[in-house]
Every structure is written in C-alpha cells, then in structure tokens.
Amino acid sequence: MTIALPARACGIDFGTSNSTVGWLRPDSDILIPLEDGKVTLPSVIFFNVEERRPVYGRLALHEYLEGYEGRLMRSLKSLLGSKLLKSETSILGSALPFKDLLGLFLGTLKSRAEATAGREFDSVVLGRPVYFVDDDETADREAQDTLVAVAQKLGFKDISFQFEPIAAAFDYERTLNQEELVLIVDIGGGTSDFSLVRLSPERRQLADRQSDILATGGVHIGGTDFDKQLSLQGVMPLFGYGSLMKSQALMPTSHFINLATWHTINTVYSQKAQLALKDMRYDAQDTAGMDRLFKLIEQRAGHWLAIQVENSKIELTHADRLNLNLSHIEKDLSAELTRPLFEESIAQLLARIQASVNQLLASAGVSHEQINTVFYTGGSSGIPALRHSIDQLLPQARKAEGDQFGSIGSGLAIEAFKRYG
C-alpha cells in the first residue's frame, strides 16, 4: 500500500509472548523498533527489588536470569478473561491490581513507539484473538472492555479492534497478484485463531472488507499451552508429578500445573501452597522428587524452569531430542526430551485445533478442496506436528509463511490507516 503522508493512528499487537506496534508511513518499514533496534518487545515485566523499578522485554528476562532479586511477570495477555484480572498481587511490597500491570506494559509499548516515531498517537487499532475466552461471551466481552479502559487511561481517544488473523490476512494480501481463498492460521502464545478470507489485489483498496471475511473462529490454545504440556510430561515427573501417595492414589496435580503455567507460577511460592506441599510430602512415596520441588521453590526458579522448557520446545522444532540441563536446581539433574514425547504431550491440543478448523469451514459452507492457500503466522505456527495436523486437513492447498511475529502488527497498521486516515 502506497501512501503520501504518515498515518494518524497506529496498530498494536499485544501478544502473549511478544508484542509489536505498526505505523504506516511513506517509504518506510511498517513495524516500529521497540527495543535495541528490534521490532518485537517480549511481553515481560521484571520488578527489580534492588533498584525499585520495572524493566521490560529482553532486559527484563536478562535481569531475571542474571539473578537480580525481584519478580518476573510474563504472559500478561493471559490475564484477560481470567478471574485474576479482578484481583491484585504484591509488587515491591505494595498491592498492585493485575489490570494496572496491563497498563504498565501497554503504556511502555505506546511510549516507546511514540519516542521512535517522534509523535504522539491518540488513535489505535488493537488486535484481539477471535475468542479471549472459549464459550463464554460475557467473559470475552469483559476482556475487550478491560483493554478499552486501559487504552483510554493511557491517552488513546479513538480505540477499535480487529481480529488478529484478519490483520494477518491484510498483511499477506500485499503480496498477492491474483484472487485467493485463504485460511489464515495464527498460532500465538495464548490462542489459535483462524479466518477464512477472500483476498485479491483489487479488494486491497476497499475500505469495507466485511463481505470478504467468510468466517472466523479459534480456540484458547497456544504456545504457552504447548510449553505446559511439555513441562508436565517431560520435566515435572522429576519433581514428583505423576507419582503415587502411600495410599496408592496419584499425587495431587494442581501445584505442578500452576508451576508449569506462566501466569500462575508465583502462586506456588505462597505460604499456603508450601504448607500444602509439605503435607503432601509426608504421604508421598517419591520423597526425592518432592525434595527437588522444595529446592526449586526455595530458589524461586519456576520462571527459570519455564524459560528452559520454552527454549526446549523451540529446539525440538528442529531437533529430534535434547538433554535439558537442570543442574541449576540440583547437581547433575537433567531431563531427556524428545520430539515424540513432545508431540504425544500435545496430541489432544492438536486434535482440538483440527476440530476448530473443521468447524470454521463447515460454518462458512466451504469445502476443504476450495481453499487455495493456508497462511501460517504466529510464534508457535512452526511446530512440525501442528503444521502436519493442518496439512492433513488441506493437502491440496498451497502453504504460505508470514512473519511469525510481525504479520499481525503490520496488518493492524494497515487497518488503522483505513479507519483513521
């Protein structure tokens, strides 16, 4: 799209794992650099206790991994639609509403984009998943309303939304020289979103594209869910998960699930959780695993472990196996992770994703054979088993790649120009 003047508005892709800001202007890249010349900002806040300040993105992860005392908050987008959003948490000795955490991060996106652009933005198109919450319209609406309230508090006056896969479609459309019926597959950190869209060079200029959007759908499954399953199946057994109590009953799972889930890791450090775990240890057959768990809690290494698991997931998209070094927690401790183990752990999630795609096509009255192209975007779209599960459904369709972390932000910037000039 060629324009004569910079757009008035920006587009913000607030992602579960990474975020971007797009701004359409003449003869320039769409995405705005946000950290050290990079256009992505990891959706992370670290509250540094020693310096009494929050830091963001890669610097936040660096300070946490370097051992600075503080609290790491990640997967902030997962708060939207959750019960946690109406509560608060302790940060640097003070109570902070979770809603204000969202404001801190989104405010940083806004201020960094404005500093680089050399201008203020008071109009924005925000990306949103097709469903913040599956099968709960009230919670889904509350999640969007929360984002509106946060954006208004930050100074945005004109605020609108676009589904993230639709934004990715508009970015892909820039590359086309003929009409295509495209299935957009956007697998992000927190959700899997799908859109069936008719795209063409001629339609690209139209302001109203509603008739070209044949269907949208999705399911609340994303990269953090894949991380969780890999952690539970491949790592948590070393800490007692799946072991037996003296009564021959299975060890309760809630604390392990919290430890394997980004936005609930801190709950395991609470006094109440630790007392419950100590009670469990008395009745556990596998006391060695429980003792490792207490070492992990004592070191507050839950986020460290989650980062190692996430990195292992990424590595298993290319490698067949790896040895995950856990000597940070206990000398000579390691976990042998393989791609078959990972794929088995996420098989049920992939089946739900397949079902969501089938439901989408059925709702549009479109046969599988009519799809010209499958366009993949989102940071988790490169997982081989995920690709295979979609390709099985649409073997005849051409496969196309987007910028895994940038397509949505670019598409939102295009939409922002169309809506606000």
Tab-separated table of C-alpha atoms in Angstrom:
chain	number	residue	atom	x	y	z
A	1	MET	CA	0.000	0.000	0.000
A	2	THR	CA	1.446	3.372	-1.066
A	3	ILE	CA	0.590	6.474	0.944
A	4	ALA	CA	1.625	10.121	0.685
A	5	LEU	CA	1.540	11.064	4.375
A	6	PRO	CA	2.107	9.171	7.641
A	7	ALA	CA	-0.981	7.596	9.165
A	8	ARG	CA	-2.647	9.287	12.138
A	9	ALA	CA	-3.088	6.034	14.026
A	10	CYS	CA	-1.034	3.019	14.954
A	11	GLY	CA	-1.830	-0.659	15.327
A	12	ILE	CA	-0.831	-2.571	18.455
A	13	ASP	CA	-0.426	-6.326	18.579
A	14	PHE	CA	-0.350	-7.070	22.311
A	15	GLY	CA	0.784	-10.670	22.254
A	16	THR	CA	1.032	-13.334	24.911
A	17	SER	CA	4.735	-13.826	24.229
A	18	ASN	CA	5.761	-10.859	22.041
A	19	SER	CA	4.222	-7.509	21.096
A	20	THR	CA	4.632	-5.113	18.165
A	21	VAL	CA	3.462	-1.649	17.110
A	22	GLY	CA	2.799	-0.854	13.445
A	23	TRP	CA	2.573	2.571	11.802
A	24	LEU	CA	2.012	3.146	8.093
A	25	ARG	CA	4.195	5.881	6.598
A	26	PRO	CA	5.742	6.601	3.173
A	27	ASP	CA	8.769	4.592	2.067
A	28	SER	CA	9.405	3.004	5.441
A	29	ASP	CA	9.004	-0.273	7.251
A	30	ILE	CA	5.644	-0.674	8.960
A	31	LEU	CA	6.779	-2.026	12.334
A	32	ILE	CA	8.371	0.402	14.796
A	33	PRO	CA	11.570	-0.670	16.628
A	34	LEU	CA	10.801	-1.065	20.320
A	35	GLU	CA	13.949	-2.447	21.948
A	36	ASP	CA	17.568	-2.300	20.778
A	37	GLY	CA	16.512	-1.840	17.151
A	38	LYS	CA	14.208	-4.879	17.256
A	39	VAL	CA	10.540	-4.549	16.337
A	40	THR	CA	9.322	-7.078	18.902
A	41	LEU	CA	9.119	-6.460	22.628
A	42	PRO	CA	8.737	-9.658	24.662
A	43	SER	CA	5.602	-9.291	26.795
A	44	VAL	CA	7.519	-9.442	30.065
A	45	ILE	CA	7.887	-7.203	33.113
A	46	PHE	CA	10.530	-7.719	35.791
A	47	PHE	CA	10.207	-5.775	39.021
A	48	ASN	CA	13.771	-5.238	40.227
A	49	VAL	CA	13.709	-5.169	44.047
A	50	GLU	CA	17.169	-3.655	44.490
A	51	GLU	CA	16.535	-0.710	42.149
A	52	ARG	CA	12.799	-0.466	42.885
A	53	ARG	CA	11.819	-0.247	39.228
A	54	PRO	CA	10.111	-2.251	36.490
A	55	VAL	CA	12.008	-3.256	33.359
A	56	TYR	CA	10.524	-4.692	30.193
A	57	GLY	CA	11.163	-7.103	27.343
A	58	ARG	CA	14.577	-8.654	26.765
A	59	LEU	CA	16.137	-6.570	29.515
A	60	ALA	CA	13.565	-7.958	31.958
A	61	LEU	CA	14.466	-11.533	31.045
A	62	HIS	CA	18.180	-10.706	31.207
A	63	GLU	CA	17.994	-9.232	34.711
A	64	TYR	CA	15.897	-12.147	35.939
A	65	LEU	CA	18.270	-14.767	34.516
A	66	GLU	CA	21.291	-12.856	35.834
A	67	GLY	CA	19.933	-13.410	39.311
A	68	TYR	CA	18.679	-9.966	40.271
A	69	GLU	CA	16.197	-10.182	43.118
A	70	GLY	CA	12.682	-9.389	42.010
A	71	ARG	CA	9.550	-10.720	40.409
A	72	LEU	CA	9.054	-11.708	36.791
A	73	MET	CA	5.628	-11.363	35.160
A	74	ARG	CA	5.048	-12.927	31.745
A	75	SER	CA	2.111	-13.958	29.548
A	76	LEU	CA	0.259	-10.861	30.766
A	77	LYS	CA	-2.322	-11.195	27.997
A	78	SER	CA	-3.472	-14.455	29.601
A	79	LEU	CA	-4.899	-12.344	32.426
A	80	LEU	CA	-7.620	-11.067	30.084
A	81	GLY	CA	-10.794	-13.022	30.703
A	82	SER	CA	-9.361	-14.713	33.801
A	83	LYS	CA	-10.573	-14.325	37.388
A	84	LEU	CA	-7.154	-12.939	38.331
A	85	LEU	CA	-7.915	-9.724	36.457
A	86	LYS	CA	-10.270	-8.586	39.210
A	87	SER	CA	-7.701	-9.171	41.943
A	88	GLU	CA	-4.296	-7.783	42.809
A	89	THR	CA	-0.795	-9.014	43.527
A	90	SER	CA	2.111	-7.918	45.690
A	91	ILE	CA	4.784	-5.984	43.760
A	92	LEU	CA	7.766	-4.448	45.560
A	93	GLY	CA	5.874	-4.657	48.837
A	94	SER	CA	2.705	-2.970	47.595
A	95	ALA	CA	-0.602	-4.292	46.274
A	96	LEU	CA	-0.969	-3.750	42.521
A	97	PRO	CA	-4.154	-4.638	40.603
A	98	PHE	CA	-3.489	-7.018	37.731
A	99	LYS	CA	-5.334	-4.554	35.496
A	100	ASP	CA	-2.643	-1.973	36.259
A	101	LEU	CA	0.023	-4.488	35.188
A	102	LEU	CA	-1.549	-4.492	31.743
A	103	GLY	CA	-1.463	-0.695	31.785
A	104	LEU	CA	2.248	-0.662	32.617
A	105	PHE	CA	3.125	-2.872	29.667
A	106	LEU	CA	0.766	-1.284	27.121
A	107	GLY	CA	1.926	2.136	28.279
A	108	THR	CA	5.502	1.106	27.569
A	109	LEU	CA	4.522	-0.035	24.057
A	110	LYS	CA	2.856	3.345	23.449
A	111	SER	CA	5.660	5.487	24.852
A	112	ARG	CA	8.419	3.601	23.043
A	113	ALA	CA	6.562	3.736	19.732
A	114	GLU	CA	5.940	7.470	20.162
A	115	ALA	CA	9.571	8.128	21.060
A	116	THR	CA	10.776	6.344	17.920
A	117	ALA	CA	8.083	7.889	15.703
A	118	GLY	CA	8.659	11.372	17.090
A	119	ARG	CA	4.935	11.963	17.553
A	120	GLU	CA	2.025	11.042	19.796
A	121	PHE	CA	-0.655	8.512	18.917
A	122	ASP	CA	-4.193	9.077	20.185
A	123	SER	CA	-5.913	6.634	17.801
A	124	VAL	CA	-5.260	2.905	17.722
A	125	VAL	CA	-6.475	-0.389	16.306
A	126	LEU	CA	-5.813	-3.113	18.860
A	127	GLY	CA	-5.518	-6.719	17.839
A	128	ARG	CA	-7.582	-9.291	19.659
A	129	PRO	CA	-7.985	-13.060	19.399
A	130	VAL	CA	-11.234	-14.344	17.965
A	131	TYR	CA	-12.004	-15.541	21.497
A	132	PHE	CA	-10.286	-14.295	24.629
A	133	VAL	CA	-12.318	-16.939	26.444
A	134	ASP	CA	-13.850	-20.023	24.834
A	135	ASP	CA	-17.625	-20.465	25.148
A	136	ASP	CA	-18.175	-17.506	27.482
A	137	GLU	CA	-19.445	-14.382	25.730
A	138	THR	CA	-19.655	-12.382	28.964
A	139	ALA	CA	-16.029	-13.047	29.945
A	140	ASP	CA	-14.925	-12.395	26.368
A	141	ARG	CA	-16.693	-9.020	26.321
A	142	GLU	CA	-15.215	-8.133	29.722
A	143	ALA	CA	-11.734	-8.892	28.398
A	144	GLN	CA	-12.179	-6.479	25.478
A	145	ASP	CA	-13.788	-3.851	27.725
A	146	THR	CA	-10.771	-4.112	30.027
A	147	LEU	CA	-8.421	-3.365	27.143
A	148	VAL	CA	-10.546	-0.363	26.162
A	149	ALA	CA	-10.406	1.003	29.715
A	150	VAL	CA	-6.634	0.507	29.883
A	151	ALA	CA	-6.118	2.170	26.485
A	152	GLN	CA	-8.293	5.142	27.457
A	153	LYS	CA	-6.331	5.628	30.666
A	154	LEU	CA	-3.132	5.714	28.588
A	155	GLY	CA	-4.482	8.589	26.483
A	156	PHE	CA	-5.936	6.871	23.428
A	157	LYS	CA	-9.129	8.635	22.339
A	158	ASP	CA	-10.160	6.550	19.300
A	159	ILE	CA	-9.945	2.833	20.042
A	160	SER	CA	-11.119	-0.013	17.871
A	161	PHE	CA	-10.330	-3.695	17.404
A	162	GLN	CA	-9.545	-6.129	14.625
A	163	PHE	CA	-9.286	-9.894	14.888
A	164	GLU	CA	-5.622	-10.872	14.792
A	165	PRO	CA	-5.946	-13.403	11.952
A	166	ILE	CA	-7.811	-10.815	9.850
A	167	ALA	CA	-4.951	-8.372	10.410
A	168	ALA	CA	-2.504	-11.072	9.302
A	169	ALA	CA	-4.645	-11.622	6.187
A	170	PHE	CA	-4.387	-7.949	5.215
A	171	ASP	CA	-0.604	-8.124	5.587
A	172	TYR	CA	-0.433	-11.230	3.382
A	173	GLU	CA	-2.698	-9.597	0.796
A	174	ARG	CA	0.048	-7.093	-0.027
A	175	THR	CA	1.979	-9.940	-1.692
A	176	LEU	CA	-0.812	-11.222	-3.974
A	177	ASN	CA	-1.245	-10.728	-7.717
A	178	GLN	CA	-4.452	-12.772	-8.040
A	179	GLU	CA	-7.527	-13.656	-6.021
A	180	GLU	CA	-7.243	-16.404	-3.400
A	181	LEU	CA	-9.484	-18.033	-0.815
A	182	VAL	CA	-7.148	-18.151	2.165
A	183	LEU	CA	-7.273	-19.874	5.522
A	184	ILE	CA	-5.294	-17.773	7.994
A	185	VAL	CA	-3.781	-19.941	10.745
A	186	ASP	CA	-2.492	-17.749	13.570
A	187	ILE	CA	-0.938	-19.773	16.392
A	188	GLY	CA	0.196	-17.361	19.075
A	189	GLY	CA	1.349	-17.713	22.633
A	190	GLY	CA	-2.145	-17.931	24.084
A	191	THR	CA	-4.658	-18.680	21.321
A	192	SER	CA	-5.082	-20.400	17.973
A	193	ASP	CA	-7.147	-18.203	15.667
A	194	PHE	CA	-8.464	-18.897	12.190
A	195	SER	CA	-10.068	-16.815	9.494
A	196	LEU	CA	-11.375	-17.692	6.075
A	197	VAL	CA	-10.867	-14.659	3.857
A	198	ARG	CA	-11.180	-13.794	0.181
A	199	LEU	CA	-8.137	-11.728	-0.797
A	200	SER	CA	-7.037	-10.041	-4.021
A	201	PRO	CA	-5.058	-7.021	-5.272
A	202	GLU	CA	-8.315	-5.301	-6.291
A	203	ARG	CA	-10.002	-5.799	-2.925
A	204	ARG	CA	-6.957	-4.424	-1.113
A	205	GLN	CA	-8.089	-0.849	-1.802
A	206	LEU	CA	-11.591	-1.276	-0.365
A	207	ALA	CA	-12.375	0.311	2.986
A	208	ASP	CA	-15.161	-2.147	3.830
A	209	ARG	CA	-13.968	-5.763	3.690
A	210	GLN	CA	-16.723	-7.368	5.737
A	211	SER	CA	-18.117	-9.323	2.777
A	212	ASP	CA	-14.673	-10.839	2.152
A	213	ILE	CA	-14.490	-12.354	5.646
A	214	LEU	CA	-16.316	-15.659	5.266
A	215	ALA	CA	-15.747	-16.955	8.804
A	216	THR	CA	-13.674	-16.536	11.935
A	217	GLY	CA	-13.018	-18.980	14.741
A	218	GLY	CA	-10.497	-20.119	17.243
A	219	VAL	CA	-9.686	-21.933	20.428
A	220	HIS	CA	-7.827	-20.879	23.569
A	221	ILE	CA	-4.733	-22.975	22.848
A	222	GLY	CA	-1.315	-21.514	22.116
A	223	GLY	CA	2.398	-21.764	22.674
A	224	THR	CA	2.177	-21.462	26.443
A	225	ASP	CA	-0.176	-24.477	26.483
A	226	PHE	CA	2.372	-26.463	24.457
A	227	ASP	CA	5.041	-25.386	26.967
A	228	LYS	CA	2.842	-26.525	29.830
A	229	GLN	CA	2.274	-29.986	28.387
A	230	LEU	CA	5.973	-30.472	27.607
A	231	SER	CA	6.808	-29.410	31.160
A	232	LEU	CA	4.232	-31.731	32.738
A	233	GLN	CA	5.145	-34.775	30.671
A	234	GLY	CA	8.890	-34.289	30.309
A	235	VAL	CA	10.119	-32.353	33.347
A	236	MET	CA	7.656	-32.308	36.248
A	237	PRO	CA	7.953	-36.090	36.886
A	238	LEU	CA	11.443	-35.280	38.216
A	239	PHE	CA	9.714	-33.176	40.885
A	240	GLY	CA	7.069	-35.722	41.869
A	241	TYR	CA	4.364	-35.169	39.250
A	242	GLY	CA	2.570	-38.397	38.374
A	243	SER	CA	3.992	-40.280	41.363
A	244	LEU	CA	1.971	-42.155	43.984
A	245	MET	CA	0.971	-41.401	47.517
A	246	LYS	CA	1.367	-44.075	50.192
A	247	SER	CA	-2.335	-44.741	49.733
A	248	GLN	CA	-1.581	-45.655	46.069
A	249	ALA	CA	-3.555	-42.601	44.908
A	250	LEU	CA	-1.913	-40.279	42.411
A	251	MET	CA	-0.136	-37.219	43.744
A	252	PRO	CA	-2.446	-34.137	43.523
A	253	THR	CA	-1.615	-32.208	40.384
A	254	SER	CA	-2.700	-28.597	40.972
A	255	HIS	CA	0.654	-27.286	42.246
A	256	PHE	CA	2.530	-28.870	39.328
A	257	ILE	CA	0.061	-27.415	36.839
A	258	ASN	CA	0.496	-23.968	38.413
A	259	LEU	CA	4.260	-24.349	38.192
A	260	ALA	CA	4.016	-25.267	34.505
A	261	THR	CA	1.715	-22.325	33.671
A	262	TRP	CA	3.357	-18.943	33.159
A	263	HIS	CA	0.850	-16.676	34.875
A	264	THR	CA	0.316	-18.944	37.920
A	265	ILE	CA	3.935	-19.807	38.778
A	266	ASN	CA	4.084	-17.299	41.631
A	267	THR	CA	1.179	-18.992	43.440
A	268	VAL	CA	3.457	-21.948	44.231
A	269	TYR	CA	5.667	-19.661	46.319
A	270	SER	CA	2.836	-18.684	48.679
A	271	GLN	CA	2.911	-19.846	52.293
A	272	LYS	CA	-0.407	-21.646	51.826
A	273	ALA	CA	0.913	-23.624	48.833
A	274	GLN	CA	4.131	-24.571	50.597
A	275	LEU	CA	2.273	-25.813	53.670
A	276	ALA	CA	0.058	-27.953	51.448
A	277	LEU	CA	3.112	-29.369	49.672
A	278	LYS	CA	4.772	-30.222	52.985
A	279	ASP	CA	1.666	-32.160	53.966
A	280	MET	CA	1.802	-33.973	50.629
A	281	ARG	CA	5.452	-34.910	51.187
A	282	TYR	CA	4.606	-36.830	54.362
A	283	ASP	CA	2.257	-39.027	52.330
A	284	ALA	CA	4.384	-39.254	49.174
A	285	GLN	CA	6.221	-42.359	48.029
A	286	ASP	CA	8.617	-40.272	45.897
A	287	THR	CA	10.165	-38.039	48.552
A	288	ALA	CA	13.221	-37.374	46.365
A	289	GLY	CA	11.038	-35.704	43.749
A	290	MET	CA	9.273	-33.620	46.377
A	291	ASP	CA	12.607	-32.557	47.876
A	292	ARG	CA	13.689	-31.319	44.425
A	293	LEU	CA	10.434	-29.404	44.228
A	294	PHE	CA	11.226	-27.657	47.521
A	295	LYS	CA	14.694	-26.762	46.209
A	296	LEU	CA	13.076	-25.196	43.156
A	297	ILE	CA	10.646	-23.231	45.328
A	298	GLU	CA	13.420	-22.118	47.695
A	299	GLN	CA	15.374	-20.785	44.715
A	300	ARG	CA	12.204	-19.286	43.174
A	301	ALA	CA	13.317	-20.932	39.961
A	302	GLY	CA	9.870	-21.531	38.489
A	303	HIS	CA	10.189	-18.883	35.777
A	304	TRP	CA	13.751	-20.012	35.056
A	305	LEU	CA	12.453	-23.541	34.507
A	306	ALA	CA	9.605	-22.297	32.303
A	307	ILE	CA	12.103	-20.432	30.110
A	308	GLN	CA	14.213	-23.605	29.753
A	309	VAL	CA	11.127	-25.598	28.753
A	310	GLU	CA	10.074	-22.959	26.224
A	311	ASN	CA	13.555	-22.956	24.702
A	312	SER	CA	13.439	-26.768	24.554
A	313	LYS	CA	10.105	-26.623	22.717
A	314	ILE	CA	11.636	-24.293	20.143
A	315	GLU	CA	14.703	-26.515	19.785
A	316	LEU	CA	12.515	-29.600	19.258
A	317	THR	CA	11.040	-27.993	16.134
A	318	HIS	CA	14.450	-28.712	14.561
A	319	ALA	CA	15.983	-31.472	16.705
A	320	ASP	CA	14.738	-34.979	17.481
A	321	ARG	CA	15.976	-34.977	21.072
A	322	LEU	CA	17.841	-32.881	23.626
A	323	ASN	CA	19.184	-33.093	27.143
A	324	LEU	CA	17.769	-30.321	29.336
A	325	ASN	CA	20.358	-29.380	31.952
A	326	LEU	CA	18.689	-28.751	35.328
A	327	SER	CA	21.847	-28.568	37.462
A	328	HIS	CA	20.772	-25.027	38.372
A	329	ILE	CA	18.319	-26.754	40.720
A	330	GLU	CA	20.240	-29.913	41.642
A	331	LYS	CA	23.711	-31.086	40.673
A	332	ASP	CA	23.746	-33.436	37.666
A	333	LEU	CA	19.964	-33.232	37.256
A	334	SER	CA	18.711	-33.330	33.665
A	335	ALA	CA	15.676	-34.273	31.604
A	336	GLU	CA	15.830	-36.185	28.329
A	337	LEU	CA	13.287	-34.597	25.981
A	338	THR	CA	12.358	-35.974	22.565
A	339	ARG	CA	10.157	-34.788	19.745
A	340	PRO	CA	7.899	-37.886	20.004
A	341	LEU	CA	7.368	-37.158	23.715
A	342	PHE	CA	6.524	-33.526	22.908
A	343	GLU	CA	4.159	-34.475	20.096
A	344	GLU	CA	2.404	-37.060	22.271
A	345	SER	CA	2.020	-34.482	25.060
A	346	ILE	CA	0.234	-32.002	22.754
A	347	ALA	CA	-1.771	-34.531	20.699
A	348	GLN	CA	-5.081	-33.695	22.380
A	349	LEU	CA	-4.487	-29.969	21.903
A	350	LEU	CA	-3.786	-30.500	18.205
A	351	ALA	CA	-6.988	-32.532	17.878
A	352	ARG	CA	-8.946	-29.580	19.277
A	353	ILE	CA	-7.224	-27.245	16.822
A	354	GLN	CA	-8.144	-29.551	13.932
A	355	ALA	CA	-11.738	-29.651	15.135
A	356	SER	CA	-11.827	-25.849	15.277
A	357	VAL	CA	-10.641	-25.602	11.656
A	358	ASN	CA	-13.224	-28.144	10.512
A	359	GLN	CA	-15.949	-26.239	12.356
A	360	LEU	CA	-14.828	-22.990	10.735
A	361	LEU	CA	-15.076	-24.424	7.212
A	362	ALA	CA	-18.438	-26.018	7.956
A	363	SER	CA	-19.851	-22.732	9.287
A	364	ALA	CA	-18.769	-20.982	6.073
A	365	GLY	CA	-20.194	-23.722	3.851
A	366	VAL	CA	-16.788	-24.130	2.210
A	367	SER	CA	-15.269	-27.491	1.345
A	368	HIS	CA	-11.683	-28.340	2.178
A	369	GLU	CA	-10.902	-28.580	-1.545
A	370	GLN	CA	-11.942	-24.963	-2.168
A	371	ILE	CA	-9.142	-23.495	-0.026
A	372	ASN	CA	-6.372	-22.105	-2.236
A	373	THR	CA	-3.812	-21.231	0.421
A	374	VAL	CA	-3.066	-21.819	4.089
A	375	PHE	CA	-1.203	-18.836	5.508
A	376	TYR	CA	0.715	-19.532	8.727
A	377	THR	CA	1.629	-16.823	11.194
A	378	GLY	CA	2.226	-16.540	14.939
A	379	GLY	CA	5.207	-17.569	17.012
A	380	SER	CA	4.020	-21.154	17.556
A	381	SER	CA	2.996	-21.850	13.956
A	382	GLY	CA	6.333	-23.500	13.146
A	383	ILE	CA	5.801	-26.598	15.304
A	384	PRO	CA	6.070	-29.551	12.884
A	385	ALA	CA	3.233	-31.571	14.452
A	386	LEU	CA	0.945	-28.534	14.314
A	387	ARG	CA	1.747	-27.966	10.648
A	388	HIS	CA	1.183	-31.636	9.887
A	389	SER	CA	-2.205	-31.642	11.623
A	390	ILE	CA	-3.416	-28.734	9.455
A	391	ASP	CA	-1.779	-30.001	6.274
A	392	GLN	CA	-3.582	-33.317	6.721
A	393	LEU	CA	-6.897	-31.485	6.513
A	394	LEU	CA	-5.933	-29.414	3.449
A	395	PRO	CA	-3.336	-31.396	1.491
A	396	GLN	CA	-4.108	-29.668	-1.825
A	397	ALA	CA	-3.766	-26.100	-0.521
A	398	ARG	CA	-0.631	-24.056	-1.100
A	399	LYS	CA	1.287	-23.256	2.090
A	400	ALA	CA	2.490	-19.700	2.718
A	401	GLU	CA	4.532	-18.176	5.522
A	402	GLY	CA	4.119	-14.842	7.236
A	403	ASP	CA	6.419	-13.033	9.587
A	404	GLN	CA	5.780	-15.152	12.683
A	405	PHE	CA	5.936	-12.137	14.970
A	406	GLY	CA	5.207	-9.242	12.615
A	407	SER	CA	2.319	-10.022	10.281
A	408	ILE	CA	-0.403	-9.065	12.751
A	409	GLY	CA	1.186	-5.762	13.759
A	410	SER	CA	1.642	-4.830	10.097
A	411	GLY	CA	-1.947	-5.729	9.273
A	412	LEU	CA	-3.245	-3.706	12.213
A	413	ALA	CA	-1.302	-0.676	10.952
A	414	ILE	CA	-2.927	-1.061	7.518
A	415	GLU	CA	-6.341	-1.252	9.193
A	416	ALA	CA	-5.540	1.806	11.338
A	417	PHE	CA	-4.789	3.846	8.201
A	418	LYS	CA	-8.052	2.760	6.581
A	419	ARG	CA	-10.128	3.639	9.649
A	420	TYR	CA	-8.465	6.848	10.806
A	421	GLY	CA	-6.501	8.161	7.846
